[in-house]
mmCIF file of N, CA and C in Angstrom:
data_model
loop_
_atom_site.group_PDB
_atom_site.id
_atom_site.type_symbol
_atom_site.label_atom_id
_atom_site.label_comp_id
_atom_site.label_asym_id
_atom_site.label_seq_id
_atom_site.Cartn_x
_atom_site.Cartn_y
_atom_site.Cartn_z
ATOM 1 N N MET A 187 94.095 213.157 191.362
ATOM 2 C CA MET A 187 94.717 212.463 190.457
ATOM 3 C C MET A 187 94.172 210.692 190.538
ATOM 4 N N ASN A 188 93.772 210.355 189.430
ATOM 5 C CA ASN A 188 93.772 209.071 189.243
ATOM 6 C C ASN A 188 94.834 207.922 189.264
ATOM 7 N N ARG A 189 95.393 207.192 190.033
ATOM 8 C CA ARG A 189 96.559 206.534 189.897
ATOM 9 C C ARG A 189 96.415 204.699 189.146
ATOM 10 N N PHE A 190 95.168 204.587 189.092
ATOM 11 C CA PHE A 190 94.691 203.517 188.700
ATOM 12 C C PHE A 190 95.057 202.947 187.282
ATOM 13 N N PRO A 191 95.298 203.983 186.437
ATOM 14 C CA PRO A 191 95.990 203.611 184.931
ATOM 15 C C PRO A 191 97.257 203.440 185.025
ATOM 16 N N LEU A 192 98.021 204.530 186.137
ATOM 17 C CA LEU A 192 99.229 204.495 186.238
ATOM 18 C C LEU A 192 99.840 202.564 187.131
ATOM 19 N N LEU A 193 99.113 202.208 187.795
ATOM 20 C CA LEU A 193 99.116 201.083 188.465
ATOM 21 C C LEU A 193 99.217 200.069 187.490
ATOM 22 N N ILE A 194 98.213 199.798 186.565
ATOM 23 C CA ILE A 194 98.021 199.053 185.476
ATOM 24 C C ILE A 194 99.285 199.053 184.543
ATOM 25 N N ALA A 195 99.645 200.360 184.103
ATOM 26 C CA ALA A 195 101.004 200.523 183.331
ATOM 27 C C ALA A 195 102.045 199.892 183.649
ATOM 28 N N ALA A 196 102.182 200.133 184.984
ATOM 29 C CA ALA A 196 103.284 199.735 185.728
ATOM 30 C C ALA A 196 103.484 198.324 185.963
ATOM 31 N N ALA A 197 102.437 197.501 186.188
ATOM 32 C CA ALA A 197 102.048 196.167 186.279
ATOM 33 C C ALA A 197 102.845 195.635 184.900
ATOM 34 N N ALA A 198 101.959 195.854 183.850
ATOM 35 C CA ALA A 198 101.956 195.675 182.470
ATOM 36 C C ALA A 198 103.476 195.447 181.968
ATOM 37 N N THR A 199 104.121 196.690 182.193
ATOM 38 C CA THR A 199 105.264 196.607 182.006
ATOM 39 C C THR A 199 106.177 195.934 182.672
ATOM 40 N N ALA A 200 105.826 195.552 183.808
ATOM 41 C CA ALA A 200 106.609 194.195 184.817
ATOM 42 C C ALA A 200 106.864 193.206 184.392
ATOM 43 N N CYS A 201 105.391 192.869 183.624
ATOM 44 C CA CYS A 201 104.865 191.575 183.190
ATOM 45 C C CYS A 201 105.651 191.339 182.041
ATOM 46 N N ILE A 202 105.968 192.231 180.999
ATOM 47 C CA ILE A 202 106.490 192.509 180.017
ATOM 48 C C ILE A 202 108.129 192.400 179.770
ATOM 49 N N ALA A 203 108.538 192.961 180.961
ATOM 50 C CA ALA A 203 110.128 193.144 181.115
ATOM 51 C C ALA A 203 110.436 191.525 181.989
ATOM 52 N N THR A 204 109.763 191.099 182.531
ATOM 53 C CA THR A 204 110.340 189.586 183.311
ATOM 54 C C THR A 204 110.612 188.942 182.646
ATOM 55 N N PRO A 205 111.749 188.278 182.513
ATOM 56 C CA PRO A 205 112.113 187.100 181.483
ATOM 57 C C PRO A 205 111.403 185.673 181.522
ATOM 58 N N SER A 206 111.038 185.235 180.839
ATOM 59 C CA SER A 206 110.302 183.731 180.886
ATOM 60 C C SER A 206 110.826 182.826 179.634
ATOM 61 N N LEU A 207 111.013 181.561 180.298
ATOM 62 C CA LEU A 207 111.779 180.724 179.093
ATOM 63 C C LEU A 207 110.788 180.308 178.102
ATOM 64 N N ALA A 208 109.441 180.660 178.228
ATOM 65 C CA ALA A 208 108.107 180.763 177.125
ATOM 66 C C ALA A 208 108.426 181.637 175.993
ATOM 67 N N LYS A 209 108.706 182.700 176.669
ATOM 68 C CA LYS A 209 108.713 183.640 175.653
ATOM 69 C C LYS A 209 110.207 184.520 175.467
ATOM 70 N N ASP A 210 111.242 184.423 176.072
ATOM 71 C CA ASP A 210 112.232 184.644 176.002
ATOM 72 C C ASP A 210 113.691 183.960 176.193
ATOM 73 N N ARG A 211 114.166 183.731 174.741
ATOM 74 C CA ARG A 211 114.810 182.611 174.877
ATOM 75 C C ARG A 211 116.081 182.580 174.894
ATOM 76 N N SER A 212 116.709 184.249 175.911
ATOM 77 C CA SER A 212 117.829 184.238 176.072
ATOM 78 C C SER A 212 118.117 184.117 177.666
ATOM 79 N N VAL A 213 117.052 183.719 178.164
ATOM 80 C CA VAL A 213 117.549 182.827 179.516
ATOM 81 C C VAL A 213 117.972 181.951 179.339
ATOM 82 N N PRO A 214 119.212 181.896 180.145
ATOM 83 C CA PRO A 214 120.216 180.747 180.334
ATOM 84 C C PRO A 214 119.229 179.360 180.958
ATOM 85 N N VAL A 215 119.228 178.424 180.064
ATOM 86 C CA VAL A 215 118.601 176.988 180.776
ATOM 87 C C VAL A 215 119.372 176.658 182.138
ATOM 88 N N TYR A 216 120.609 176.532 182.385
ATOM 89 C CA TYR A 216 121.189 176.065 183.397
ATOM 90 C C TYR A 216 121.822 177.562 184.213
ATOM 91 N N SER A 217 120.663 178.394 184.681
ATOM 92 C CA SER A 217 121.207 179.426 185.345
ATOM 93 C C SER A 217 119.748 179.721 186.637
ATOM 94 N N ASP A 218 119.920 179.974 187.562
ATOM 95 C CA ASP A 218 119.158 180.479 188.913
ATOM 96 C C ASP A 218 117.984 181.013 187.903
ATOM 97 N N TYR A 219 117.696 182.132 187.107
ATOM 98 C CA TYR A 219 116.895 182.620 186.483
ATOM 99 C C TYR A 219 115.628 181.439 185.783
ATOM 100 N N ASN A 220 116.285 180.252 186.191
ATOM 101 C CA ASN A 220 115.053 179.101 185.561
ATOM 102 C C ASN A 220 114.507 178.753 186.384
ATOM 103 N N PRO A 221 113.212 178.938 187.034
ATOM 104 C CA PRO A 221 112.961 178.220 188.237
ATOM 105 C C PRO A 221 113.096 176.653 187.969
ATOM 106 N N TYR A 222 112.915 175.903 186.875
ATOM 107 C CA TYR A 222 113.146 174.510 186.820
ATOM 108 C C TYR A 222 114.250 173.813 186.836
ATOM 109 N N TYR A 223 115.245 174.494 186.589
ATOM 110 C CA TYR A 223 116.804 174.376 187.047
ATOM 111 C C TYR A 223 116.912 174.310 188.574
ATOM 112 N N LEU A 224 116.492 175.415 189.108
ATOM 113 C CA LEU A 224 116.337 175.751 190.416
ATOM 114 C C LEU A 224 115.662 174.444 191.324
ATOM 115 N N ASP A 225 114.131 174.148 191.258
ATOM 116 C CA ASP A 225 113.786 172.579 191.267
ATOM 117 C C ASP A 225 114.768 171.721 191.151
ATOM 118 N N TYR A 226 115.457 171.512 190.244
ATOM 119 C CA TYR A 226 116.446 170.190 189.882
ATOM 120 C C TYR A 226 117.770 170.496 190.670
ATOM 121 N N LYS A 227 118.192 171.615 190.830
ATOM 122 C CA LYS A 227 119.291 171.583 192.048
ATOM 123 C C LYS A 227 118.840 171.401 193.601
ATOM 124 N N THR A 228 117.461 171.651 193.965
ATOM 125 C CA THR A 228 117.475 171.845 195.007
ATOM 126 C C THR A 228 116.711 169.862 195.552
ATOM 127 N N ASP A 229 116.134 169.191 193.912
ATOM 128 C CA ASP A 229 116.293 167.605 193.915
ATOM 129 C C ASP A 229 117.527 167.200 194.370
ATOM 130 N N ILE A 230 118.788 167.558 193.658
ATOM 131 C CA ILE A 230 120.235 166.839 193.700
ATOM 132 C C ILE A 230 120.710 166.732 194.585
ATOM 133 N N SER A 231 120.307 168.176 195.544
ATOM 134 C CA SER A 231 120.945 168.871 196.917
ATOM 135 C C SER A 231 119.988 167.785 197.635
ATOM 136 N N GLU A 232 118.869 167.544 198.047
ATOM 137 C CA GLU A 232 118.134 166.568 198.928
ATOM 138 C C GLU A 232 118.364 165.353 198.679
ATOM 139 N N ALA A 233 119.101 164.629 197.291
ATOM 140 C CA ALA A 233 119.057 163.102 197.297
ATOM 141 C C ALA A 233 120.504 163.372 197.840
ATOM 142 N N LYS A 234 121.823 164.163 197.545
ATOM 143 C CA LYS A 234 122.756 163.833 198.493
ATOM 144 C C LYS A 234 122.645 164.238 199.841
ATOM 145 N N ARG A 235 121.789 164.914 200.328
ATOM 146 C CA ARG A 235 121.718 164.967 201.688
ATOM 147 C C ARG A 235 121.252 163.694 202.463
ATOM 148 N N GLU A 236 120.419 162.803 201.588
ATOM 149 C CA GLU A 236 119.659 161.710 202.026
ATOM 150 C C GLU A 236 120.958 160.598 201.849
ATOM 151 N N LEU A 237 121.468 160.539 200.835
ATOM 152 C CA LEU A 237 122.702 159.625 200.767
ATOM 153 C C LEU A 237 123.865 159.505 201.654
ATOM 154 N N ARG A 238 124.133 160.554 202.565
ATOM 155 C CA ARG A 238 124.851 161.158 203.768
ATOM 156 C C ARG A 238 124.150 160.137 204.623
ATOM 157 N N SER A 239 123.072 160.745 204.805
ATOM 158 C CA SER A 239 122.422 160.063 206.036
ATOM 159 C C SER A 239 122.102 158.477 206.067
ATOM 160 N N ASP A 240 121.779 158.058 204.569
ATOM 161 C CA ASP A 240 121.725 156.690 204.540
ATOM 162 C C ASP A 240 122.669 155.960 204.983
ATOM 163 N N LEU A 241 124.246 156.577 204.115
ATOM 164 C CA LEU A 241 125.512 155.834 204.804
ATOM 165 C C LEU A 241 125.636 155.833 205.723
ATOM 166 N N ARG A 242 125.513 156.803 206.583
ATOM 167 C CA ARG A 242 126.055 157.000 208.200
ATOM 168 C C ARG A 242 125.236 156.018 209.024
ATOM 169 N N ARG A 243 123.932 155.512 208.339
ATOM 170 C CA ARG A 243 123.255 154.400 209.102
ATOM 171 C C ARG A 243 123.381 152.981 208.594
ATOM 172 N N ALA A 244 123.915 152.841 207.167
ATOM 173 C CA ALA A 244 124.285 151.894 206.570
ATOM 174 C C ALA A 244 125.260 150.613 207.798
ATOM 175 N N LYS A 245 124.653 149.623 207.875
ATOM 176 C CA LYS A 245 125.375 148.577 208.666
ATOM 177 C C LYS A 245 126.366 147.632 207.947
ATOM 178 N N ASP A 246 125.972 147.563 206.699
ATOM 179 C CA ASP A 246 126.735 146.609 205.629
ATOM 180 C C ASP A 246 126.416 146.775 204.474
ATOM 181 N N ALA A 247 127.500 146.053 203.803
ATOM 182 C CA ALA A 247 127.725 146.519 202.272
ATOM 183 C C ALA A 247 126.302 146.738 201.128
ATOM 184 N N SER A 248 125.210 145.519 201.830
ATOM 185 C CA SER A 248 123.868 145.917 201.141
ATOM 186 C C SER A 248 123.209 147.064 201.468
ATOM 187 N N SER A 249 123.519 147.105 202.794
ATOM 188 C CA SER A 249 122.640 148.763 203.170
ATOM 189 C C SER A 249 123.262 149.837 202.109
ATOM 190 N N ARG A 250 124.612 150.054 202.090
ATOM 191 C CA ARG A 250 125.317 150.990 201.230
ATOM 192 C C ARG A 250 125.160 151.275 200.082
ATOM 193 N N GLU A 251 124.855 149.794 199.659
ATOM 194 C CA GLU A 251 124.718 149.800 198.057
ATOM 195 C C GLU A 251 123.121 149.971 197.601
ATOM 196 N N ASP A 252 122.215 149.697 198.855
ATOM 197 C CA ASP A 252 120.962 150.297 198.718
ATOM 198 C C ASP A 252 120.729 151.621 198.404
ATOM 199 N N ALA A 253 121.248 152.268 199.437
ATOM 200 C CA ALA A 253 121.513 153.787 199.641
ATOM 201 C C ALA A 253 121.911 154.309 198.079
ATOM 202 N N TRP A 254 122.906 153.797 197.270
ATOM 203 C CA TRP A 254 123.540 154.454 196.011
ATOM 204 C C TRP A 254 122.622 154.171 195.237
ATOM 205 N N HIS A 255 121.910 153.035 195.240
ATOM 206 C CA HIS A 255 121.036 152.717 194.065
ATOM 207 C C HIS A 255 119.730 153.961 194.424
ATOM 208 N N GLU A 256 119.183 154.246 195.556
ATOM 209 C CA GLU A 256 118.103 155.103 195.496
ATOM 210 C C GLU A 256 118.747 156.421 195.167
ATOM 211 N N TYR A 257 119.780 156.721 195.477
ATOM 212 C CA TYR A 257 120.617 158.040 194.976
ATOM 213 C C TYR A 257 120.320 157.975 193.403
ATOM 214 N N ARG A 258 121.028 157.109 192.780
ATOM 215 C CA ARG A 258 121.083 157.177 191.429
ATOM 216 C C ARG A 258 119.344 157.126 190.714
ATOM 217 N N ARG A 259 118.676 156.693 191.547
ATOM 218 C CA ARG A 259 117.283 156.660 190.864
ATOM 219 C C ARG A 259 116.878 157.921 191.143
ATOM 220 N N GLU A 260 116.922 158.758 192.197
ATOM 221 C CA GLU A 260 116.398 159.991 192.668
ATOM 222 C C GLU A 260 116.918 160.655 191.838
ATOM 223 N N VAL A 261 118.363 161.002 191.307
ATOM 224 C CA VAL A 261 119.163 161.876 190.548
ATOM 225 C C VAL A 261 118.514 161.680 189.124
ATOM 226 N N ALA A 262 118.122 160.600 188.227
ATOM 227 C CA ALA A 262 117.805 159.918 187.411
ATOM 228 C C ALA A 262 116.229 160.857 186.835
ATOM 229 N N ASP A 263 115.600 160.486 188.460
ATOM 230 C CA ASP A 263 114.312 161.316 188.388
ATOM 231 C C ASP A 263 114.543 162.856 188.332
ATOM 232 N N ALA A 264 115.273 163.280 188.868
ATOM 233 C CA ALA A 264 115.415 164.740 188.900
ATOM 234 C C ALA A 264 115.914 165.126 187.482
ATOM 235 N N GLU A 265 116.537 164.354 186.951
ATOM 236 C CA GLU A 265 117.205 164.803 185.803
ATOM 237 C C GLU A 265 115.689 164.458 184.122
ATOM 238 N N HIS A 266 115.121 163.549 184.380
ATOM 239 C CA HIS A 266 113.738 163.453 183.752
ATOM 240 C C HIS A 266 113.172 164.563 183.678
ATOM 241 N N ASP A 267 112.552 165.171 184.980
ATOM 242 C CA ASP A 267 111.684 166.077 184.910
ATOM 243 C C ASP A 267 112.000 167.143 184.732
ATOM 244 N N PHE A 268 113.300 167.751 184.882
ATOM 245 C CA PHE A 268 114.168 168.934 183.974
ATOM 246 C C PHE A 268 113.789 168.633 182.708
ATOM 247 N N ARG A 269 114.194 167.683 181.970
ATOM 248 C CA ARG A 269 114.276 167.413 181.030
ATOM 249 C C ARG A 269 112.820 167.441 180.302
ATOM 250 N N LYS A 270 112.043 167.146 181.071
ATOM 251 C CA LYS A 270 110.816 167.036 180.515
ATOM 252 C C LYS A 270 109.891 168.911 180.541
ATOM 253 N N GLU A 271 110.240 169.320 181.173
ATOM 254 C CA GLU A 271 110.039 170.688 181.538
ATOM 255 C C GLU A 271 110.444 171.523 180.710
ATOM 256 N N MET A 272 111.478 171.335 180.270
ATOM 257 C CA MET A 272 112.165 172.406 179.051
ATOM 258 C C MET A 272 111.843 171.963 177.859
ATOM 259 N N ALA A 273 111.569 170.486 177.578
ATOM 260 C CA ALA A 273 110.889 169.751 176.183
ATOM 261 C C ALA A 273 109.533 170.562 176.476
ATOM 262 N N GLU A 274 108.843 171.089 177.251
ATOM 263 C CA GLU A 274 107.516 171.398 177.427
ATOM 264 C C GLU A 274 107.538 172.835 176.717
ATOM 265 N N ARG A 275 108.774 173.609 177.084
ATOM 266 C CA ARG A 275 108.823 174.668 176.715
ATOM 267 C C ARG A 275 109.668 174.917 175.450
ATOM 268 N N GLY A 276 110.219 173.746 174.476
ATOM 269 C CA GLY A 276 110.513 173.783 173.259
ATOM 270 C C GLY A 276 112.032 173.855 173.232
ATOM 271 N N MET A 277 112.722 173.600 174.655
ATOM 272 C CA MET A 277 114.194 172.941 174.769
ATOM 273 C C MET A 277 114.374 171.511 175.109
ATOM 274 N N ILE A 278 115.219 171.162 173.927
ATOM 275 C CA ILE A 278 115.440 169.560 174.260
ATOM 276 C C ILE A 278 116.938 169.999 174.982
ATOM 277 N N VAL A 279 116.958 169.129 176.178
ATOM 278 C CA VAL A 279 118.278 169.283 176.967
ATOM 279 C C VAL A 279 118.879 167.446 176.972
ATOM 280 N N ARG A 280 120.205 167.492 176.490
ATOM 281 C CA ARG A 280 120.781 166.138 176.169
ATOM 282 C C ARG A 280 122.182 165.980 176.745
ATOM 283 N N ARG A 281 122.583 165.488 177.765
ATOM 284 C CA ARG A 281 124.013 165.336 178.207
ATOM 285 C C ARG A 281 124.443 166.884 178.396
ATOM 286 N N GLY A 282 123.712 167.774 179.056
ATOM 287 C CA GLY A 282 124.207 168.926 179.034
ATOM 288 C C GLY A 282 124.024 170.256 177.842
ATOM 289 N N ARG A 283 123.617 169.745 176.701
ATOM 290 C CA ARG A 283 123.385 170.482 175.444
ATOM 291 C C ARG A 283 122.061 170.483 175.785
ATOM 292 N N VAL A 284 121.787 171.729 175.142
ATOM 293 C CA VAL A 284 120.555 172.336 174.516
ATOM 294 C C VAL A 284 120.429 172.547 173.349
ATOM 295 N N THR A 285 119.154 172.103 172.990
ATOM 296 C CA THR A 285 118.834 172.394 171.611
ATOM 297 C C THR A 285 117.033 173.240 171.495
ATOM 298 N N VAL A 286 117.082 174.214 170.699
ATOM 299 C CA VAL A 286 115.595 174.630 170.955
ATOM 300 C C VAL A 286 114.929 174.531 169.559
ATOM 301 N N GLU A 287 113.661 174.102 169.874
ATOM 302 C CA GLU A 287 112.771 173.666 168.664
ATOM 303 C C GLU A 287 111.955 174.902 168.071
ATOM 304 N N GLU A 288 112.061 175.261 167.089
ATOM 305 C CA GLU A 288 110.976 176.138 166.549
ATOM 306 C C GLU A 288 109.621 175.786 166.278
#
């Protein structure tokens, strides 16, 4: 009994059934099913850890302000990257709102 055609059929079914943002617009943008949103959440989490660490080591007001400035810059960069990835997939993200371009 040749199992090769069965394996090909199973693999094809898995590929078709797997949701992707490019093909299936029913995948929520702000969910863990979206790998770009997971990257965004990871970047924000890392920025928060760095901020806490920098604030613990800060000796004066200038050092604390530098830490906050770096944090805001990293958050802005993460948001930019997320919006860019979504735009490449036809989804425009602005302040938590998503517009799907046809």
